[in-house]
């Protein structure tokens, strides 16, 4: 596996986003299947595993910790704080809460270390910026965790270039994570340039467009009732039907390049810069190996241009998030 720099670490050019195993896209897979995917990724040379306190309200960190604790020296471990499940009403039912207060971040870290069965988290992201708390205060708390030896480096997720610069002035930011793919180009507005200016690695989640760019989801009516894509405008039936038409040209290009649609999408990202690290997620070992094969796909400048012209912010129908989701992030958006 090719390697790329992420803060003080050298990691596989393609990491593994672990969320899918426990969260967001319907019923979680069995612990046994989750274990198969994690160990297959490790055996295939993946050295960046990305989880969060939110995923499965701790279940994903518990899974990653149990399965990978005996291999801890072989990979870079990333997790996230600032968004987690909280029993707000005292009825035992956890709800998602964004909370960037320093005391909360310190407690979340302790909880994550316990679930992950490790003494230190290599890369600890602020999952969402709590806009009621100055970013300087939240990052200051994470800097305290670095000094205490609880975490090795700090990351940010779904923030703007301006917020990144404010945070970086408090403590060096190792990585910024946000959605980036052929059909989500928002990082190209400003934050990708800011990362390069400051020497911050860019970690791209949802590199295959939450499954869209794999070409296998042809009917959104088949999505699990609890699948978060049901609330995303691009996956609304009418919008999705229009977006599916964009894949025809991509299929022709994939055939021309001798690769799968998913490999084409991830390879496009890898070619956008040596500082970009995609972290596709999957519940399938077969899909995992297909995703990782993207590292071997070489795309010429003309092919990159053709692909980029097919799917971009001008051709995709629908916004990335609904109104609530948009209000919770701090990323730049294209003008309507």
XYZ file of C-alpha atoms in Angstrom, residues 43-272:
230
model
C -4.072 -7.626 6.563
C -4.415 -5.649 3.314
C -2.078 -2.927 4.569
C -4.526 -0.331 5.883
C -2.831 1.624 8.677
C -5.413 4.347 9.348
C -8.607 3.371 11.163
C -11.174 6.109 11.787
C -13.915 5.863 14.417
C -15.802 8.225 16.754
C -17.605 8.341 20.078
C -20.830 9.019 18.148
C -20.813 5.895 15.992
C -23.264 3.484 17.529
C -23.076 5.658 20.667
C -19.780 4.033 21.610
C -20.367 0.649 19.990
C -17.973 1.327 17.115
C -15.092 2.310 19.387
C -15.811 -0.796 21.478
C -15.651 -2.973 18.355
C -12.439 -1.374 17.087
C -10.840 -1.651 20.514
C -11.744 -5.279 20.997
C -10.665 -6.416 17.542
C -7.521 -4.344 17.071
C -6.081 -3.952 20.584
C -3.527 -6.729 20.031
C -2.342 -5.019 16.817
C -2.139 -1.490 18.235
C 1.444 -0.860 17.078
C 0.554 -1.608 13.447
C -1.806 1.293 12.733
C -2.708 4.927 13.379
C -5.887 5.225 15.434
C -8.222 8.174 14.867
C -11.353 8.954 16.853
C -13.571 11.985 17.460
C -15.185 13.952 20.254
C -17.656 16.818 20.461
C -20.651 14.859 19.208
C -21.957 11.858 21.094
C -25.017 10.129 22.463
C -26.427 11.621 25.664
C -29.321 10.520 27.884
C -30.931 13.963 27.810
C -34.281 13.007 29.344
C -33.046 10.461 31.864
C -35.050 7.695 30.228
C -32.071 5.667 29.036
C -32.577 6.699 25.425
C -29.490 8.285 23.905
C -29.806 11.208 21.510
C -27.110 12.867 19.438
C -25.725 16.016 21.044
C -23.040 18.449 19.857
C -21.050 19.610 22.895
C -17.629 21.213 22.580
C -17.185 22.377 26.162
C -13.704 21.550 27.487
C -14.976 19.431 30.384
C -17.119 17.365 28.001
C -14.221 16.800 25.615
C -11.968 15.650 28.453
C -14.586 13.176 29.696
C -15.326 11.915 26.180
C -11.623 11.234 25.677
C -11.456 9.170 28.876
C -14.510 7.200 27.772
C -13.024 6.636 24.308
C -9.672 5.467 25.690
C -11.517 2.910 27.806
C -13.649 1.636 24.918
C -10.696 1.555 22.517
C -8.583 -0.302 25.108
C -5.576 1.919 24.500
C -3.481 4.427 26.446
C -3.382 7.043 23.698
C -5.369 8.064 20.597
C -3.087 9.027 17.720
C -5.401 11.543 16.045
C -8.339 13.033 17.932
C -10.811 15.137 15.963
C -13.353 17.662 17.090
C -16.244 15.936 15.311
C -18.320 19.093 15.021
C -17.550 22.626 16.107
C -20.046 23.518 18.826
C -20.825 27.060 17.710
C -21.822 28.040 21.254
C -18.206 27.478 22.343
C -15.279 29.432 20.845
C -13.184 27.112 18.694
C -10.167 28.337 20.662
C -11.643 26.898 23.872
C -12.400 23.489 22.382
C -9.002 23.206 20.699
C -7.356 24.444 23.882
C -8.906 21.509 25.731
C -7.580 19.116 23.077
C -4.136 20.731 23.408
C -4.297 19.943 27.126
C -4.979 16.301 26.216
C -1.879 16.308 23.995
C 0.216 17.640 26.864
C -1.274 15.013 29.171
C -0.276 12.244 26.757
C -3.878 11.155 26.147
C -3.789 12.027 22.433
C -0.903 12.556 20.021
C -2.377 15.045 17.537
C -5.483 17.135 16.904
C -7.898 17.100 13.970
C -10.991 19.039 12.974
C -14.048 17.828 11.084
C -16.459 19.773 8.846
C -15.024 23.254 9.474
C -14.288 26.230 7.233
C -10.926 27.700 6.268
C -11.465 30.583 8.705
C -12.199 28.245 11.617
C -9.211 26.081 10.723
C -6.926 29.111 10.872
C -8.308 30.163 14.266
C -7.813 26.653 15.632
C -4.330 26.283 14.164
C -3.260 29.467 15.961
C -4.022 27.733 19.288
C -2.346 24.393 18.516
C -1.055 22.820 15.281
C -3.830 20.916 13.514
C -2.623 17.643 11.994
C -5.632 16.846 9.826
C -8.929 18.228 8.646
C -11.670 15.782 7.743
C -14.678 16.585 5.625
C -16.717 15.084 2.819
C -14.937 15.222 -0.534
C -15.680 13.319 -3.706
C -16.600 13.855 -7.310
C -20.102 14.877 -6.234
C -19.097 16.938 -3.173
C -16.613 19.626 -4.174
C -17.092 22.050 -1.268
C -13.480 21.667 -0.031
C -12.323 23.180 -3.315
C -13.914 26.526 -2.351
C -11.346 27.400 0.331
C -10.534 24.832 2.984
C -8.321 22.613 0.821
C -6.115 25.586 -0.006
C -6.011 26.547 3.683
C -4.893 23.034 4.595
C -2.054 23.252 2.090
C -1.043 26.695 3.328
C -0.843 25.426 6.921
C 0.565 21.943 6.216
C -2.601 20.145 7.345
C -3.437 16.741 5.861
C -6.880 16.447 4.273
C -8.878 13.314 5.135
C -11.787 12.747 2.749
C -14.792 10.915 4.137
C -17.579 9.540 1.927
C -15.213 9.346 -1.084
C -17.755 7.252 -3.001
C -20.635 9.651 -2.324
C -22.288 7.572 0.407
C -22.532 4.705 -2.064
C -23.795 6.699 -5.033
C -20.497 6.516 -6.924
C -20.394 2.714 -6.571
C -23.363 2.480 -8.928
C -25.100 -0.274 -6.964
C -27.851 1.785 -5.306
C -30.414 2.193 -8.064
C -33.583 2.609 -5.977
C -33.578 4.743 -2.827
C -36.877 3.159 -1.805
C -34.831 0.115 -0.794
C -32.897 2.053 1.868
C -33.372 0.958 5.479
C -35.916 3.146 7.322
C -33.161 4.326 9.683
C -30.659 5.106 6.902
C -29.484 8.723 7.235
C -29.484 9.115 3.450
C -33.292 9.252 3.528
C -32.971 12.786 4.975
C -30.370 13.940 2.450
C -31.704 15.985 -0.496
C -29.533 14.238 -3.084
C -31.163 10.941 -2.173
C -34.733 12.229 -2.498
C -36.318 10.016 -5.200
C -36.638 12.696 -7.883
C -33.171 14.117 -7.308
C -31.582 10.691 -7.122
C -33.171 9.600 -10.385
C -31.576 12.630 -12.065
C -28.207 11.958 -10.434
C -28.202 8.351 -11.610
C -28.018 9.617 -15.188
C -24.559 11.022 -14.401
C -23.166 7.543 -13.863
C -23.530 6.402 -17.476
C -20.481 8.345 -18.612
C -18.568 7.210 -15.535
C -19.312 3.580 -16.310
C -17.857 4.024 -19.770
C -14.740 5.595 -18.294
C -14.379 2.824 -15.700
C -14.624 0.228 -18.437
C -12.019 2.113 -20.438
C -9.683 2.180 -17.420
C -10.356 -1.449 -16.478
C -11.573 -0.640 -12.974
C -14.773 -0.496 -10.944
C -16.830 2.659 -10.448
C -15.757 2.845 -6.802
C -12.104 2.525 -7.779
C -12.515 5.281 -10.350
C -14.018 7.635 -7.747
C -11.350 6.936 -5.114
C -8.539 7.121 -7.668
C -9.845 10.553 -8.746
C -9.467 11.719 -5.142
C -5.979 10.267 -4.783
C -4.956 12.206 -7.887
C -6.150 15.520 -6.406
